[in-house]
Each structure stands twice: as structure tokens, then as C-alpha cells.
Steps between C-alpha positions, in 0.01 A plus 500: 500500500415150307579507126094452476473815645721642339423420175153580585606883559719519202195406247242717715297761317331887579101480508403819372266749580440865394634790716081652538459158694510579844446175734410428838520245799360537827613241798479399829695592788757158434520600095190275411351628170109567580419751163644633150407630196496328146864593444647347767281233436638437093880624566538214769343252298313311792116492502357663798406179699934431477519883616279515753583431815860427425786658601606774338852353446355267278628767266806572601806463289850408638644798308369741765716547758412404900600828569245685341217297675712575829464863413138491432407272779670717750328822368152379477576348815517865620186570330706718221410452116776387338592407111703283331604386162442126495530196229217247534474157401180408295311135517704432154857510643532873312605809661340877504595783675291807711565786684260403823330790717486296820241664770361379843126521510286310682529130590805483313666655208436608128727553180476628247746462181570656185739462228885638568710637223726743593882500486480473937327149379769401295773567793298321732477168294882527549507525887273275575653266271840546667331494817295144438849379383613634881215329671578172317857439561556631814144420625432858655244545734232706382604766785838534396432506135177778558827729640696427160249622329390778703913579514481520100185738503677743752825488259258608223465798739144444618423552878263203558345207259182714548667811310632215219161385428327804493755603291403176294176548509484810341743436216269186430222679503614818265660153250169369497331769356756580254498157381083535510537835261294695790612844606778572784295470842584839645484303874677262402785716355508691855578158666780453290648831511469507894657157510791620335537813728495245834754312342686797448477627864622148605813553284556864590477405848750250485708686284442813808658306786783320322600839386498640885616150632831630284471847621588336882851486422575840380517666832748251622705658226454826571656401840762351400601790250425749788764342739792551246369835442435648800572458923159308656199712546553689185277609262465205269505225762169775599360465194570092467345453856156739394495317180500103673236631762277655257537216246403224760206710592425441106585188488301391741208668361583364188478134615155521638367654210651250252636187660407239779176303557212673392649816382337842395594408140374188481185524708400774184604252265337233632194679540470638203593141364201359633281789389597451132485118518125535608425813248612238210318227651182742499572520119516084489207426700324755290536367182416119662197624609407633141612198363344291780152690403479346107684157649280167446366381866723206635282201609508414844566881598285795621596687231289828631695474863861418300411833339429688833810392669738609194334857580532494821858388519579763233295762747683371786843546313425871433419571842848371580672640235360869654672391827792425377519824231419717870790328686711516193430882447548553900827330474587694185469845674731373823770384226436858345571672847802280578643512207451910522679489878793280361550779242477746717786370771720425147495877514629552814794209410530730197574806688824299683603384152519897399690569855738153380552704188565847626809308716609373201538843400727626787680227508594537108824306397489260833128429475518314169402134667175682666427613194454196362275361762288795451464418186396157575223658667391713249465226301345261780278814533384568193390109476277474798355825458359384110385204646306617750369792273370176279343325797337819623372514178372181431342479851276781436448373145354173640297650805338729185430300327418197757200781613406579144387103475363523848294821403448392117540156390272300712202731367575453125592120576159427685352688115693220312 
């Protein structure tokens, strides 16, 4: 970086706008700007012949990350909406920063931005300042540094960067309207809380097969207590063979439900995800189009037809967000049913833990190190058996209420 530059960034100021001003950009296929609104227009500070036609880099600011337009690149790519909180450059050398609700449409691509404030905000200005620092010295390519970042997201214990920025999106969305004085949007407050419940099936989840991943060992134990205890073939070297058969069965169960490529887990997550990323961006394109209605015609547009395509992109995004709340509530009910036959073989491991115990009985006074490996397992037991209790739970809390928006939402939204 020269000293110029840097210099330049140090005395850099915010352009300010108000949190009810919603903006919009619509480009080309190769990220030429070809419409906007007034907004965009005054928070960039070019006039519309400099905007026009250019690139929409032209207000891009160093301090956002390569990664991030990696990520959004690749998922628009893919035809996916996608968000992003991004910091812009503006005609005058100062900075201001959105939360952008990216969306394919037709001959290219539209965003729309609003004003962030949330504490998520404030921890992202960190990472992606660490992660420009990254990019800088060790001159990352913009693959490699999109996995850094998607490596911190999943550490956060989100799925995919979908489930992060619909997470985003409704926390920015509920800020906004505290910050505007207007009452709690009850949608939006849904989003949020069924956010946090997929992120807390992605934890439990986890949490689930570390705990049986550690429950491997035990019968190994149990075999190695059984042959000081006993002549081979006994009864607990019985027990510790059921008890390995059985729990591989589980395991194995266990691992297509919540690990590998495409698991059950994630494919609900990720659905769902999606749905609630295009259920907020409903709400965003909504309010754009109200604003867009009392907006000042831009000269040099069709201002009618920029109209009519912000309603039917926000049209087209409900129709998608319905396909993805169906596959999201068919996936919910498969996790509910596997989760419900995982529990129900843990009951049949259970019944060999009671046998394990009952030996430990006879055997009194000599069966003190079995003992204790029973023990393990009650504990090891008692673990995975919450856990999946609490997925089973939230799985059928999320296909409820995933149905309810299916069955509910879209008719009060299309009243709004």
C-alpha cells in the first residue's frame, strides 16, 4: 500500500444516510450498473451519467474482502440469492457501509441495501479487517481466502454462509426498526427465532456424534475387564460383543444422518437457510417497492418498467421462497423420523447396558472395574439420549413452523 493511499484511508469519512432509506442497483450480467434509485444515486456521490454504464466496482472499497465477492459470485453463479455486508467507496474518497440483498433476475442481477447496525456488524468489521490484512500480505487468492472465511462462519456454528446471512438479515432487519421506533415485525421475529433453532441443531448435532465417537471405545473396555474376570465366551465378553455390534449399527446410522457430504442435517439446514434468506428479502424488496412508489423518476430510465421488474423479482422470490419452505419442511419430517429410529435402537443399546449392570451384580467384589465402565455408559448414555431428545425437538419445531409460513405468511405478506 503507498503512503498516498494510505493516508488517504486514514482521513476517509462515513456518508450518511437514514436507516428508512432503502437503495437499489440493478446490473448487467458482467456487474454493469444499468438502473438505481435516488439513494444510491446521493450516497455514492457520482451523477448518473458517471453511474451509468460503469462498472459496478467503481464503488468498491479495498476494505471488503475478495472473499466475500468469491462467495457471492459463486452463489449467484448458481442462480441462489445471496447477501452480504459490504463497505463501499463513494466518488469523494469516503466510506459507507450496507447490508446488500443480492438476487438474480433477469439479464443480470439486482441489490438492494439497507443500513446495518447490529452487534453481528460490528464483529464482521473485525474479520474482514483481519482478513484484508490476510489478503494483503500473503497475497491470498480469492479462492483460498473465500474458505477462511467460510471456515470462520462454520466455527461460529452456522452450517452454510446462506444460514449466516439469513441469520444477518433478520437481526438487521428487527435493528432497523427498533432504531426507526416502529413496532417488532412479528415475521421478522419468526426468522430470527428459527435461525437460532438451526444453529442450534448444527451444534447439537455436532455435539451428538462426538459424544458417540467417545462411546466407540467403551466396549473395548468392557473386553478387556471381561478377560481378567472371566474364561472366553463368558457373559461379559457376551455383553461387550452385543454392545460393539449394536453400537456400529448406530453409529453408522448416526453418520448419515449428521455427517458427510450432503447430510440429513444439513440438507434441513440449508434448506430452511435459503427459505428464511428469501422470506427476509420479501420484507426488503417490499419496503423498496413502497419507497420506489413516492421516489423522484431518474432521467434516462423507464421509471414505470424499473417499477415492474422490482415486483416481479420480489414475486419471483416468493415463489422460490415456497419451494424452498416445501423442501425444507419435507426434509424436516425425514430428520424427525431419523432422529425417532436413532432413539429407538439407543433403547435396545440400553437394554445391554441393564444386562452389563445386572453382571456387575453377580460378580460383586471382583466386578468393580466393569462397574466402572458401566458407568461410563450411563453417563455416555444419558448424553446422547438429551441430545437427540433436543434435535427431535427442534426438527419438528422447524417443520411446524416452516408449514405455518408456507400455509400463513405468504397470504398476510402479499396484504402488506
Amino acid at each position: 500500500m503507498t503512503l498516498f493511499n494510505a493516508l488517504s484511508r486514514q482521513s476517509e469519512g462515513a456518508v450518511d444516510f437514514g436507516f428508512d432509506e432503502i437503495f437499489f442497483s440493478r446490473t448487467d450480467p458482467r456487474g454493469v450498473i444499468k438502473a438505481g434509485n435516488d439513494v444510491f444515486q446521493r450516497v455514492s456521490g457520482y451523477a448518473w451519467s458517471e453511474l451509468l454504464g460503469a462498472p459496478h466496482k467503481i464503488i468498491r472499497h479495498p476494505d471488503t474482502p475478495r472473499a466475500v465477492f468469491r462467495i457471492l459470485w459463486d452463489a449467484l453463479g448458481h442462480g441462489y440469492p445471496m447477501g452480504a455486508y459490504v463497505k463501499n467507496r463513494a466518488r469523494s474518497g469516503d466510506h459507507y457501509w450496507v447490508f446488500a440483498v443480492i438476487l438474480p433476475i433477469e439479464g443480470g442481477y439486482l441489490s438492494v441495501r439497507l443500513k446495518p447496525s447490529t452487534p453481528l456488524f460490528e464483529k464482521v468489521k473485525q474479520i474482514y479487517a483481519d482478513l484484508c490484512a490476510r489478503e494483503r500480505a500473503e497475497n491470498l487468492d480469492p479462492e483460498v481466502s473465500a474458505k477462511m472465511l467460510w471456515n470462520t462462519v462454520t466455527e461460529a456454528g452456522f452450517t452454510s454462509y446462506t444460514t449466516f446471512m439469513a441469520s444477518a438479515l433478520g437481526q438487521e432487519l428487527a435493528a432497523g426498526d427498533q432504531r426507526m421506533h416502529r413496532p417488532v415485525d412479528p415475521r421478522t421475529q419468526r426468522l430470527i427465532e428459527l435461525n437460532a433453532a438451526l444453529e442450534q441443531v448444527t451444534q447439537e448435532q455436532r455435539k451428538l456424534l462426538r459424544s458417540f465417537e467417545s462411546l466407540q471405545s467403551i466396549p473395548n473396555n468392557m473386553r478387556l475387564v471381561a478377560s481378567r474376570l472371566e474364561p472366553s465366551g463368558g457373559p461379559v465378553s457376551a455383553i461387550s460383543e452385543n454392545y460393539r455390534a449394536s453400537s456400529l449399527v448406530i453409529s453408522e446410522r448416526l453418520r448419515s444422518f449428521v455427517t458427510g457430504r450432503d447430510n440429513l442435517c444439513d440438507r434441513v439446514s440449508r434448506q430452511a437457510a435459503r427459505a428464511l434468506f428469501l422470506l427476509g428479502a420479501d420484507r426488503v424488496m417490499a419496503d423498496m417497492i413502497a419507497r420506489f412508489r413516492h421516489a423522484d423518476p431518474v432521467e434516462g430510465l423507464d421509471w414505470a418498467a424499473e417499477g415492474e421488474g422490482l415486483t416481479q423479482t420480489r414475486n419471483a422470490a416468493r415463489a422460490e421462497s415456497r419451494g424452498a419452505l416445501k423442501s425444507a419442511v419435507e426434509h424436516a419430517e425425514e430428520l424427525t423420523r431419523s432422529s425417532s429410529e436413532i432413539r429407538r435402537l439407543m433403547l435396545g443399546l440400553d437394554t445391554i447396558r441393564v444386562m452389563g449392570r445386572v453382571e456387575c451384580g453377580r460378580l460383586r467384589a471382583n466386578g468393580g472395574g466393569l462397574a466402572a465402565t458401566i458407568d461410563q455408559l450411563d453417563l455416555f448414555h444419558a448424553e446422547i439420549k438429551t441430545r437427540l431428545e433436543t434435535i427431535l425437538r427442534l426438527s419438528e419445531e422447524i417443520g411446524s413452523a416452516m408449514s405455518r409460513f408456507s400455509s400463513t405468511e405468504f397470504g398476510a405478506a402479499a396484504k402488506g
